Coordinates of C-alpha atoms in Angstrom, one line a residue:
Chain A
M27 CA -0.2 -15.5 39.1
S28 CA 0.3 -16.0 35.4
Q29 CA 2.1 -13.3 33.4
V30 CA 1.0 -12.0 29.9
S31 CA 3.8 -10.9 27.7
G32 CA 3.4 -7.7 25.9
N33 CA 5.2 -9.1 22.9
L34 CA 2.9 -11.4 21.0
G35 CA 5.3 -11.8 18.1
H36 CA 6.5 -15.3 19.3
M37 CA 3.0 -16.4 19.0
L38 CA 2.7 -15.5 15.3
P39 CA 4.3 -17.7 12.6
S40 CA 7.2 -16.5 10.8
L41 CA 6.3 -14.5 7.7
S42 CA 9.2 -16.2 5.7
S43 CA 7.6 -19.6 6.3
T44 CA 4.0 -18.6 5.6
T45 CA 2.1 -18.0 2.4
L46 CA -1.1 -16.2 1.3
E47 CA -3.3 -17.8 -1.4
V48 CA -4.2 -15.0 -3.8
V49 CA -6.0 -14.8 -7.2
I50 CA -4.0 -13.0 -9.7
F51 CA -5.5 -11.1 -12.5
F52 CA -4.8 -8.2 -14.8
A53 CA -6.6 -4.8 -14.6
G54 CA -5.7 -1.7 -16.5
G55 CA -2.6 -3.5 -17.7
Q56 CA -1.4 -4.0 -14.3
R57 CA -0.9 -7.1 -12.4
C58 CA -3.3 -7.2 -9.5
A59 CA -4.3 -9.8 -6.7
M60 CA -6.8 -10.4 -4.1
E61 CA -7.1 -12.8 -1.4
A62 CA -8.5 -16.2 -2.7
R63 CA -10.9 -16.5 0.2
Q64 CA -12.7 -13.4 -1.1
V65 CA -13.2 -15.3 -4.4
R66 CA -16.0 -17.9 -4.7
A67 CA -15.7 -19.0 -8.3
L68 CA -14.1 -18.3 -11.7
R69 CA -15.7 -19.2 -15.0
P70 CA -15.5 -18.2 -18.7
L71 CA -17.4 -15.1 -20.1
F72 CA -19.5 -15.9 -23.1
Q73 CA -20.1 -13.4 -25.9
E74 CA -23.8 -13.2 -25.2
D75 CA -23.0 -12.2 -21.5
N76 CA -20.4 -9.5 -22.4
E77 CA -22.7 -6.7 -21.4
N78 CA -24.1 -8.3 -18.3
Y79 CA -21.2 -8.2 -16.2
P80 CA -19.3 -5.0 -15.1
A81 CA -15.6 -5.0 -15.5
I82 CA -13.5 -5.0 -12.4
D83 CA -11.0 -2.3 -13.9
P84 CA -13.0 0.9 -13.3
L85 CA -14.3 -0.4 -10.1
L86 CA -10.7 -0.2 -8.8
G87 CA -9.9 3.1 -10.5
L88 CA -8.0 1.6 -13.3
P89 CA -8.6 2.0 -17.2
E90 CA -10.5 -0.9 -18.7
Q91 CA -8.4 -2.9 -21.2
N92 CA -9.0 -6.0 -23.4
K93 CA -12.8 -5.7 -23.5
A94 CA -13.1 -8.6 -26.0
S95 CA -15.2 -11.3 -24.2
S96 CA -13.0 -14.2 -25.5
H97 CA -10.1 -12.7 -23.3
R98 CA -12.3 -12.3 -20.2
Q99 CA -13.6 -14.3 -17.4
I100 CA -16.1 -14.0 -14.7
L101 CA -15.0 -13.8 -11.0
T102 CA -17.5 -14.3 -8.4
I103 CA -16.7 -12.2 -5.3
R104 CA -17.6 -13.5 -2.0
L105 CA -19.2 -10.6 0.1
P106 CA -21.1 -10.8 3.5
E107 CA -24.5 -9.7 2.0
S108 CA -24.5 -11.3 -1.4
D109 CA -21.8 -12.3 -4.0
V110 CA -20.9 -10.0 -6.8
E111 CA -19.8 -11.0 -10.4
L112 CA -17.3 -9.1 -12.2
S113 CA -15.5 -9.6 -15.5
V114 CA -11.7 -9.7 -15.5
A115 CA -9.1 -10.0 -18.3
A116 CA -7.5 -13.4 -18.6
P117 CA -5.3 -14.9 -17.6
V118 CA -6.5 -15.3 -14.0
E119 CA -4.5 -17.7 -11.7
L120 CA -4.4 -19.0 -8.2
R121 CA -1.0 -18.6 -6.5
E122 CA 0.7 -18.9 -3.2
L123 CA 2.4 -15.8 -2.3
A124 CA 5.1 -15.8 0.3
C125 CA 4.1 -13.6 3.1
D126 CA 7.4 -11.7 3.4
L127 CA 7.0 -10.4 -0.1
I128 CA 3.8 -8.6 0.9
H129 CA 4.1 -5.2 2.1
P130 CA 1.7 -2.5 3.5
L131 CA 1.2 0.6 1.4
P132 CA 3.9 3.2 2.0
D133 CA 2.5 6.2 3.8
L134 CA 2.3 8.6 1.1
V135 CA 1.0 6.1 -1.4
A136 CA -1.9 5.1 1.1
A137 CA -2.7 8.9 1.4
R138 CA -2.5 9.8 -2.2
T139 CA -3.7 6.7 -4.2
Q140 CA -6.8 7.1 -6.2
L141 CA -7.2 3.4 -6.6
R142 CA -10.1 1.9 -4.5
G143 CA -9.4 -0.9 -2.3
L144 CA -5.7 -0.9 -2.8
C145 CA -4.3 -2.3 0.3
A146 CA -0.8 -3.9 -0.2
L147 CA 2.0 -4.1 -2.7
V148 CA 4.1 -7.1 -3.8
M149 CA 7.5 -6.4 -5.3
E150 CA 9.2 -9.2 -7.2
T151 CA 12.1 -9.2 -9.7
D152 CA 9.6 -9.1 -12.5
G153 CA 7.6 -6.1 -11.2
L154 CA 5.0 -4.9 -9.0
T155 CA 1.6 -6.7 -7.9
L156 CA -1.2 -4.5 -6.5
I157 CA -3.2 -6.2 -3.9
F158 CA -6.9 -5.1 -3.4
D159 CA -9.3 -5.7 -0.7
L160 CA -12.8 -5.6 -2.3
R161 CA -14.9 -6.0 0.8
N162 CA -15.6 -2.2 1.2
L163 CA -16.1 -1.5 -2.3
F164 CA -19.5 -2.7 -2.8
T165 CA -21.5 -0.5 -0.4
D166 CA -22.8 1.6 -3.4
F167 CA -22.7 -1.1 -6.0
Chain B
M290 CA 68.3 24.9 0.4
N291 CA 68.7 26.8 3.7
Q292 CA 67.1 24.7 6.2
Q293 CA 66.6 26.4 9.7
E294 CA 67.7 24.2 12.7
I295 CA 65.3 23.8 15.5
T296 CA 65.8 22.0 18.9
L297 CA 63.3 19.9 20.4
D298 CA 62.8 22.3 23.2
Q299 CA 61.9 25.0 20.7
L300 CA 59.6 22.6 18.9
L301 CA 57.6 21.7 21.9
S302 CA 57.4 25.2 23.0
Q303 CA 55.9 26.2 19.7
R304 CA 53.5 23.3 19.7
R305 CA 52.5 24.3 23.3
E306 CA 52.0 28.0 22.1
A307 CA 50.0 26.9 19.1
N308 CA 47.6 24.7 21.3
R309 CA 46.9 27.7 23.6
E310 CA 45.9 29.7 20.6
I311 CA 43.0 27.1 19.8
V312 CA 40.0 28.2 21.7
N313 CA 37.2 25.8 21.8
V314 CA 34.0 27.4 21.2
E315 CA 30.9 25.4 21.9
E316 CA 28.4 26.9 19.3
P317 CA 25.5 24.6 18.4
T318 CA 25.6 23.3 15.0
R319 CA 23.0 21.6 12.7
K320 CA 23.8 18.8 10.2
L321 CA 22.3 19.5 6.8
V322 CA 22.0 17.4 3.6
V323 CA 22.3 19.9 0.8
F324 CA 20.9 19.0 -2.6
E325 CA 20.3 20.5 -5.9
L326 CA 17.1 20.8 -7.8
Q327 CA 17.1 22.6 -11.2
G328 CA 20.3 24.4 -10.2
D329 CA 18.8 25.7 -6.9
W330 CA 20.3 24.4 -3.7
F331 CA 18.1 23.2 -0.9
A332 CA 18.7 21.3 2.3
F333 CA 17.0 18.9 4.8
Q334 CA 18.1 18.5 8.4
G335 CA 20.5 15.6 8.5
E336 CA 18.6 13.7 11.3
K337 CA 15.6 13.6 9.0
I338 CA 17.6 11.7 6.3
R339 CA 18.3 8.1 7.1
E340 CA 20.0 7.2 3.9
I341 CA 21.2 8.5 0.5
L342 CA 20.6 6.1 -2.4
S343 CA 21.4 6.1 -5.9
H344 CA 20.7 3.8 -8.9
V345 CA 17.5 2.5 -7.7
D346 CA 14.7 0.8 -9.7
V347 CA 11.5 2.7 -9.4
F348 CA 8.3 0.8 -9.9
F349 CA 5.3 2.9 -11.1
V350 CA 2.2 2.7 -9.0
P351 CA -0.8 3.7 -11.1
G352 CA -3.6 5.9 -9.6
C353 CA -1.1 8.3 -7.8
P354 CA -0.1 11.9 -8.6
T355 CA 2.7 12.5 -11.2
S356 CA 4.9 13.7 -8.2
L357 CA 4.6 10.4 -6.5
E358 CA 6.8 8.6 -9.0
G359 CA 6.5 5.0 -7.7
V360 CA 8.0 2.7 -5.1
I361 CA 11.4 1.3 -4.4
N362 CA 12.8 -1.7 -2.5
V363 CA 15.2 -0.7 0.2
R364 CA 16.7 -3.9 1.5
G365 CA 13.2 -5.7 1.8
D366 CA 11.1 -2.6 2.6
I367 CA 9.0 -0.8 0.1
E368 CA 9.3 3.1 0.2
S369 CA 7.6 5.6 -1.9
V370 CA 9.4 8.0 -4.2
I371 CA 8.3 11.6 -4.5
S372 CA 9.6 14.6 -6.6
L373 CA 9.5 18.0 -5.0
H374 CA 9.6 19.8 -8.3
E375 CA 6.0 20.4 -8.4
L376 CA 5.7 21.5 -4.8
L377 CA 8.6 23.9 -5.3
Q378 CA 7.2 25.0 -8.6
L379 CA 10.3 24.1 -10.4
P380 CA 10.4 22.5 -14.0
E381 CA 10.7 18.7 -13.9
S382 CA 14.2 17.3 -14.5
V383 CA 14.6 16.0 -18.0
D384 CA 17.3 13.3 -17.2
I385 CA 16.7 11.5 -14.1
S386 CA 19.3 8.9 -14.6
S387 CA 21.8 10.6 -12.4
S388 CA 19.4 11.5 -9.6
S389 CA 19.9 10.7 -6.1
Y390 CA 17.2 9.5 -3.5
L391 CA 17.1 10.7 0.0
L392 CA 15.3 8.3 2.3
G393 CA 13.7 10.7 4.8
S394 CA 11.4 10.5 7.9
G395 CA 9.0 13.2 9.1
A396 CA 5.5 13.7 10.4
G397 CA 5.6 10.0 11.3
M398 CA 5.9 9.0 7.8
S399 CA 8.9 7.9 5.6
S400 CA 9.6 8.3 1.9
T401 CA 12.3 8.7 -0.5
I402 CA 12.6 12.2 -2.2
R403 CA 14.3 12.2 -5.6
V404 CA 16.7 15.1 -6.1
D405 CA 19.0 16.0 -9.0
K406 CA 22.2 15.8 -7.1
V407 CA 23.5 15.6 -3.5
V408 CA 25.9 18.6 -2.9
D409 CA 27.2 17.9 0.5
V410 CA 26.5 16.7 3.9
V411 CA 27.7 19.4 6.3
D412 CA 27.7 20.7 9.8
V413 CA 26.5 24.4 9.9
L414 CA 26.5 26.7 12.8
L415 CA 22.9 27.4 13.9
S416 CA 23.8 31.1 13.9
N417 CA 24.5 30.8 10.1
I418 CA 20.9 29.6 9.5
H419 CA 18.7 32.7 9.1
K420 CA 14.9 32.9 9.2
P421 CA 13.2 32.8 5.9
P422 CA 12.9 36.2 4.3
T423 CA 9.5 37.9 4.3
T424 CA 9.7 38.1 0.5
L425 CA 9.6 34.4 0.2
P426 CA 7.1 33.2 -2.6
E427 CA 3.7 32.2 -1.1
H428 CA 4.2 28.4 -2.0
L429 CA 7.4 28.3 -0.1
R430 CA 6.5 29.9 3.2
A431 CA 4.9 27.0 4.9
I432 CA 7.8 24.6 4.0
V433 CA 11.0 26.6 4.3
S434 CA 12.5 26.5 7.8
G435 CA 15.7 28.8 6.9
V436 CA 18.2 30.1 4.5
L437 CA 21.9 30.0 4.6
Q438 CA 24.9 30.9 2.4
F439 CA 27.0 27.7 1.5
K440 CA 29.9 27.7 -1.0
E441 CA 28.8 31.2 -2.2
K442 CA 25.3 29.9 -3.0
T443 CA 22.1 30.4 -1.2
V444 CA 20.6 27.3 0.4
T445 CA 17.0 27.0 1.3
A446 CA 16.4 24.7 4.2
L447 CA 13.2 22.7 3.9
D448 CA 10.9 21.4 6.7
L449 CA 10.4 17.7 5.9
D450 CA 7.8 17.2 8.6
R451 CA 5.7 19.9 7.0
I452 CA 6.4 18.6 3.5
F453 CA 5.3 15.1 4.3
A454 CA 2.2 16.2 6.3
D455 CA 1.2 18.6 3.5
Y456 CA 1.8 16.0 0.8
S457 CA -0.2 13.4 2.4
N458 CA -3.0 16.0 2.6
G459 CA -2.9 16.6 -1.0
L460 CA -0.3 19.2 -1.6
G461 CA 2.1 18.8 -4.7

């Protein structure tokens, strides 16, 4: 008879040796990120399109900053039903984050935050990065 | 100097006598972490406080109430930092550079609590901790578990389980 161990930890890769690919962007003056697999595309925002794309900042509950189109780009967010295009402040970068730097929200932050979709924090020597999961934000969008 | 002489027998006899006078009373005690907020003294049960920290870098998290001051890194883990001033209806501290941070657990949650100063960590006889007076202000009734006298000051013992539970539900 085969035995099934109750501890599955040995089957998962060590967090210190794994990375998560994220898209880093700035919203409300704060460094933010989302999983790269939730992003389909990134392209420049042209002046004539400035009004056509909602900014990501208020969607997340952050104040909108740097509205000039020359400093914004369009992120195409991959969703199950249909993609959504949002403008974000540049620069936007793709980055591999060491998984052991990524922490779930502390209990009281999870309970009291007004930010929508905030799901994790990254604390580095140069500051904090807010990680968002956008998948559940678009039901009323 | 006139030094009185004593024999070994006398010395041992005195010691035995002294030891007989020590009566071991097994009275239950409770460890308390006593701290100061705006000149008032409060306490948490020692078993609820895992660590006392000082000189920490607090990282602001937007979108949280002002009493949730941010997060800190405690040896690789991220913990929130809350201030109890609003909950206790005390004026906010002006200078927080000398604050201490109590890393506490309660109601299945953990967080650090910023306090003005840690006064002491003491074992107090349970019989010296009294029920909260009925005259306690409304905002304190739910979170105060007892009162005691310590170093000639009144210490208000707070219920950390209740504080964390109420805080997570929007209080403070």
